[in-house]
Short mmCIF file of C-alpha atoms in Angstrom, two decimals:
data_model
loop_
_atom_site.label_atom_id
_atom_site.label_comp_id
_atom_site.label_asym_id
_atom_site.label_seq_id
_atom_site.Cartn_x
_atom_site.Cartn_y
_atom_site.Cartn_z
CA GLU K 3 23.77 -57.24 -146.87
CA ALA K 4 22.59 -60.54 -145.43
CA GLY K 5 25.33 -62.99 -144.55
CA VAL K 6 25.69 -66.68 -145.28
CA ALA K 7 22.79 -68.56 -143.70
CA GLN K 8 23.08 -72.10 -142.37
CA SER K 9 20.69 -74.49 -140.70
CA PRO K 10 20.28 -76.24 -138.40
CA ARG K 11 22.68 -74.64 -135.93
CA TYR K 12 22.87 -77.78 -133.82
CA LYS K 13 22.13 -81.42 -134.50
CA ILE K 14 22.56 -84.51 -132.34
CA ILE K 15 22.18 -87.93 -133.94
CA GLU K 16 23.21 -91.50 -133.26
CA LYS K 17 25.82 -93.23 -135.36
CA ARG K 18 24.53 -94.77 -138.57
CA GLN K 19 21.75 -92.18 -138.80
CA SER K 20 21.65 -89.58 -141.55
CA VAL K 21 21.75 -85.79 -141.37
CA ALA K 22 21.51 -82.91 -143.81
CA PHE K 23 22.76 -79.35 -143.57
CA TRP K 24 21.56 -76.43 -145.62
CA CYS K 25 23.39 -73.31 -146.73
CA ASN K 26 22.26 -70.15 -148.48
CA PRO K 27 25.20 -68.03 -149.65
CA ILE K 28 25.38 -64.29 -150.00
CA SER K 29 23.33 -63.18 -152.98
CA GLY K 30 25.36 -63.11 -156.16
CA HIS K 31 28.25 -65.17 -154.83
CA ALA K 32 29.18 -67.72 -157.46
CA THR K 33 31.43 -69.88 -155.32
CA LEU K 34 30.27 -71.94 -152.35
CA TYR K 35 32.39 -74.04 -149.99
CA TRP K 36 31.71 -76.61 -147.30
CA TYR K 37 34.35 -76.94 -144.60
CA GLN K 38 34.55 -79.42 -141.74
CA GLN K 39 36.04 -78.16 -138.48
CA ILE K 40 36.78 -80.78 -135.86
CA LEU K 41 37.26 -79.50 -132.31
CA GLY K 42 40.76 -78.11 -131.86
CA GLN K 43 41.56 -78.08 -135.57
CA GLY K 44 41.34 -75.60 -138.41
CA PRO K 45 38.65 -75.79 -141.08
CA LYS K 46 39.20 -78.47 -143.73
CA LEU K 47 37.69 -78.07 -147.18
CA LEU K 48 35.22 -80.78 -148.12
CA ILE K 49 33.85 -79.46 -151.40
CA GLN K 50 33.85 -76.34 -153.54
CA PHE K 51 31.18 -75.35 -156.05
CA GLN K 52 31.41 -72.77 -158.80
CA ASN K 53 27.77 -71.96 -159.63
CA ASN K 54 26.25 -75.46 -159.77
CA GLY K 55 29.42 -77.31 -160.79
CA VAL K 56 31.94 -79.01 -158.51
CA VAL K 57 35.42 -77.46 -158.60
CA ASP K 58 37.06 -79.66 -155.97
CA ASP K 59 35.74 -82.54 -153.89
CA SER K 60 38.99 -84.40 -153.37
CA GLN K 61 38.65 -84.39 -149.56
CA LEU K 62 34.98 -85.35 -149.44
CA PRO K 63 34.47 -88.90 -148.08
CA LYS K 64 32.22 -89.88 -150.92
CA ASP K 65 31.16 -93.20 -149.41
CA ARG K 66 29.10 -91.30 -146.83
CA PHE K 67 29.11 -87.60 -147.70
CA SER K 68 27.28 -85.97 -150.57
CA ALA K 69 26.63 -82.37 -151.51
CA GLU K 70 24.65 -80.61 -154.16
CA ARG K 71 23.99 -77.11 -155.41
CA LEU K 72 21.36 -77.79 -158.02
CA LYS K 73 20.36 -74.27 -159.04
CA GLY K 74 23.67 -72.60 -158.33
CA VAL K 75 22.37 -70.86 -155.22
CA ASP K 76 21.74 -72.75 -152.00
CA SER K 77 23.40 -76.04 -151.16
CA THR K 78 22.83 -79.15 -149.09
CA LEU K 79 25.46 -81.35 -147.45
CA LYS K 80 24.36 -84.83 -146.42
CA ILE K 81 26.00 -87.48 -144.29
CA GLN K 82 24.68 -91.04 -144.47
CA PRO K 83 25.45 -93.05 -142.41
CA ALA K 84 27.13 -90.88 -139.79
CA LYS K 85 30.14 -92.05 -137.80
CA LEU K 86 31.40 -90.86 -134.45
CA GLU K 87 34.33 -89.11 -136.14
CA ASP K 88 31.93 -86.93 -138.12
CA SER K 89 31.25 -84.89 -134.99
CA ALA K 90 32.33 -81.40 -136.01
CA VAL K 91 31.16 -77.97 -137.02
CA TYR K 92 30.23 -77.80 -140.68
CA LEU K 93 30.97 -74.38 -142.08
CA CYS K 94 29.56 -73.01 -145.28
CA ALA K 95 31.31 -70.11 -146.98
CA SER K 96 30.85 -68.16 -150.18
CA SER K 97 32.88 -65.80 -152.29
CA PRO K 98 32.08 -63.57 -155.24
CA THR K 99 34.58 -65.11 -157.58
CA GLY K 100 36.20 -68.44 -158.16
CA THR K 101 39.33 -68.71 -160.19
CA GLY K 102 41.59 -65.76 -159.65
CA GLY K 103 39.66 -64.45 -156.70
CA VAL K 104 41.33 -62.52 -153.90
CA GLY K 105 40.78 -65.10 -151.20
CA GLU K 106 38.13 -63.53 -149.02
CA LEU K 107 35.59 -66.08 -147.94
CA PHE K 108 32.42 -65.11 -146.12
CA PHE K 109 31.48 -67.72 -143.54
CA GLY K 110 28.21 -68.78 -142.00
CA GLU K 111 27.78 -69.44 -138.30
CA GLY K 112 28.19 -73.16 -138.82
CA SER K 113 26.18 -76.27 -138.03
CA ARG K 114 27.44 -78.21 -135.02
CA LEU K 115 26.97 -81.96 -135.36
CA THR K 116 27.30 -84.38 -132.47
CA VAL K 117 27.24 -88.09 -133.29
CA LEU K 118 26.58 -90.37 -130.31
CA ALA N 14 50.78 -80.86 -151.14
CA GLN N 15 50.21 -77.59 -149.35
CA ARG N 16 50.35 -77.35 -145.59
CA VAL N 17 49.93 -74.59 -142.99
CA THR N 18 51.36 -74.93 -139.50
CA GLN N 19 50.58 -72.79 -136.48
CA PRO N 20 52.85 -74.15 -133.77
CA GLU N 21 51.13 -72.51 -130.81
CA LYS N 22 47.65 -73.62 -129.78
CA LEU N 23 47.47 -70.93 -127.12
CA LEU N 24 49.24 -67.61 -126.67
CA SER N 25 48.62 -65.62 -123.52
CA VAL N 26 49.92 -62.07 -123.09
CA PHE N 27 49.19 -59.05 -120.93
CA LYS N 28 47.48 -55.96 -122.29
CA GLY N 29 50.02 -53.64 -123.86
CA ALA N 30 52.55 -56.39 -124.56
CA PRO N 31 53.70 -57.21 -128.10
CA VAL N 32 52.10 -60.16 -129.86
CA GLU N 33 53.44 -62.50 -132.53
CA LEU N 34 51.35 -65.38 -133.81
CA LYS N 35 53.45 -67.75 -135.87
CA CYS N 36 52.51 -69.29 -139.19
CA ASN N 37 54.62 -71.46 -141.46
CA TYR N 38 53.58 -72.91 -144.76
CA SER N 39 54.78 -75.40 -147.32
CA TYR N 40 53.85 -74.99 -150.96
CA SER N 41 55.85 -75.42 -154.13
CA GLY N 42 54.14 -72.64 -156.07
CA SER N 43 53.63 -68.93 -155.52
CA PRO N 44 51.65 -68.57 -152.29
CA GLU N 45 49.05 -66.10 -151.16
CA LEU N 46 48.63 -65.91 -147.40
CA PHE N 47 45.81 -64.66 -145.22
CA TRP N 48 44.93 -64.32 -141.57
CA TYR N 49 41.37 -65.06 -140.49
CA VAL N 50 39.99 -64.32 -137.03
CA GLN N 51 37.07 -65.62 -135.02
CA TYR N 52 35.97 -63.54 -132.04
CA SER N 53 33.80 -65.14 -129.36
CA ARG N 54 30.32 -65.91 -130.67
CA GLN N 55 31.11 -64.46 -134.09
CA ARG N 56 31.77 -65.88 -137.52
CA LEU N 57 35.14 -66.59 -138.96
CA GLN N 58 36.20 -63.50 -140.91
CA LEU N 59 39.12 -62.18 -142.90
CA LEU N 60 41.59 -60.07 -140.93
CA LEU N 61 44.24 -59.33 -143.52
CA ARG N 62 45.93 -60.59 -146.68
CA HIS N 63 49.59 -60.34 -147.58
CA ILE N 64 49.08 -58.87 -151.04
CA SER N 65 47.43 -55.80 -149.54
CA ARG N 66 50.33 -55.08 -147.22
CA GLU N 67 47.84 -53.43 -144.89
CA SER N 68 47.54 -52.91 -141.16
CA ILE N 69 44.19 -53.94 -139.74
CA LYS N 70 43.33 -53.22 -136.10
CA GLY N 71 47.03 -52.62 -135.55
CA PHE N 72 48.00 -56.06 -136.89
CA THR N 73 50.54 -56.57 -139.66
CA ALA N 74 51.99 -59.64 -141.32
CA ASP N 75 54.89 -59.96 -143.72
CA LEU N 76 55.33 -62.84 -146.09
CA ASN N 77 58.86 -64.25 -145.81
CA LYS N 78 59.33 -66.64 -148.71
CA GLY N 79 62.81 -67.61 -147.59
CA GLU N 80 61.55 -68.83 -144.24
CA THR N 81 58.12 -69.78 -145.62
CA SER N 82 56.49 -67.83 -142.83
CA PHE N 83 53.67 -65.32 -142.44
CA HIS N 84 53.71 -64.31 -138.79
CA LEU N 85 51.04 -61.95 -137.44
CA LYS N 86 52.28 -59.12 -135.25
CA LYS N 87 50.90 -56.33 -133.12
CA PRO N 88 53.09 -54.05 -131.00
CA PHE N 89 50.59 -53.48 -128.18
CA ALA N 90 47.90 -56.08 -127.53
CA GLN N 91 44.41 -55.05 -126.45
CA GLU N 92 41.86 -57.13 -124.55
CA GLU N 93 39.53 -57.04 -127.55
CA ASP N 94 42.18 -58.86 -129.58
CA SER N 95 41.38 -62.04 -127.68
CA ALA N 96 40.16 -64.51 -130.31
CA MET N 97 41.06 -67.55 -132.44
CA TYR N 98 43.42 -66.73 -135.28
CA TYR N 99 43.83 -68.91 -138.35
CA CYS N 100 46.51 -68.61 -140.99
CA ALA N 101 45.39 -69.64 -144.48
CA LEU N 102 47.15 -70.39 -147.75
CA LYS N 103 45.62 -69.88 -151.17
CA THR N 104 47.17 -72.03 -153.85
CA ASN N 105 47.27 -71.25 -157.55
CA ASN N 106 44.91 -73.95 -158.61
CA ALA N 107 41.42 -73.82 -160.00
CA GLY N 108 39.14 -71.94 -157.69
CA ASN N 109 39.68 -69.84 -154.63
CA MET N 110 40.59 -72.67 -152.29
CA LEU N 111 42.11 -71.96 -148.90
CA THR N 112 44.03 -74.35 -146.69
CA PHE N 113 43.84 -73.39 -143.02
CA GLY N 114 46.23 -73.93 -140.18
CA GLY N 115 45.12 -75.39 -136.88
CA GLY N 116 44.64 -72.01 -135.26
CA THR N 117 46.07 -70.15 -132.27
CA ARG N 118 43.96 -68.88 -129.40
CA LEU N 119 45.15 -65.46 -128.28
CA MET N 120 44.25 -64.44 -124.75
CA VAL N 121 45.02 -60.88 -123.71
CA LYS N 122 44.91 -60.48 -119.96
CA PRO N 123 44.13 -57.14 -118.28
#
């Protein structure tokens, strides 16, 4: 089966510019996650969707980050305006179930953002 | 709030030596623990979960609620075990949310 697809793989922007990342989960997976992984750290959850609804976005910096999953399939994460500290790998993951699931997340290859 | 701590950033061992990657957690509820692995140039993927009590690629991990630990062990390390290892905690809240530790890089030398 095809894995989680993300694009672009790499992006370099200047601070105060905007950027968008796209994710297509594994077909049939109801739950989609965006994680931020700063160099040397573990992944940190930004937002979790169940179908097209938000389950948790408590760690999403909402003044500059936004995410949507309009049709319950693919998703877009946007940063506007970007700051230097947003430099990180943005990981998208999906899982078949939400509440009560067994904890296996399927990850994409990630989108590496460098903010200059 | 939940927290996962992996005290070692880097663990270097020789091939054939035993390996133990440490993981400690803090969570007031009933935890579910996982180990994820990322090999060079590959995606982050599930290695094992405590509820399965399984051995994957020779690795095992036992949940110790008294010590709030979930250390990953392998009796004889292989060079192909070299990778980043992340411990993760699933909390009993809405959704399937995982909190990850900071990761440990395992290097197995020939």
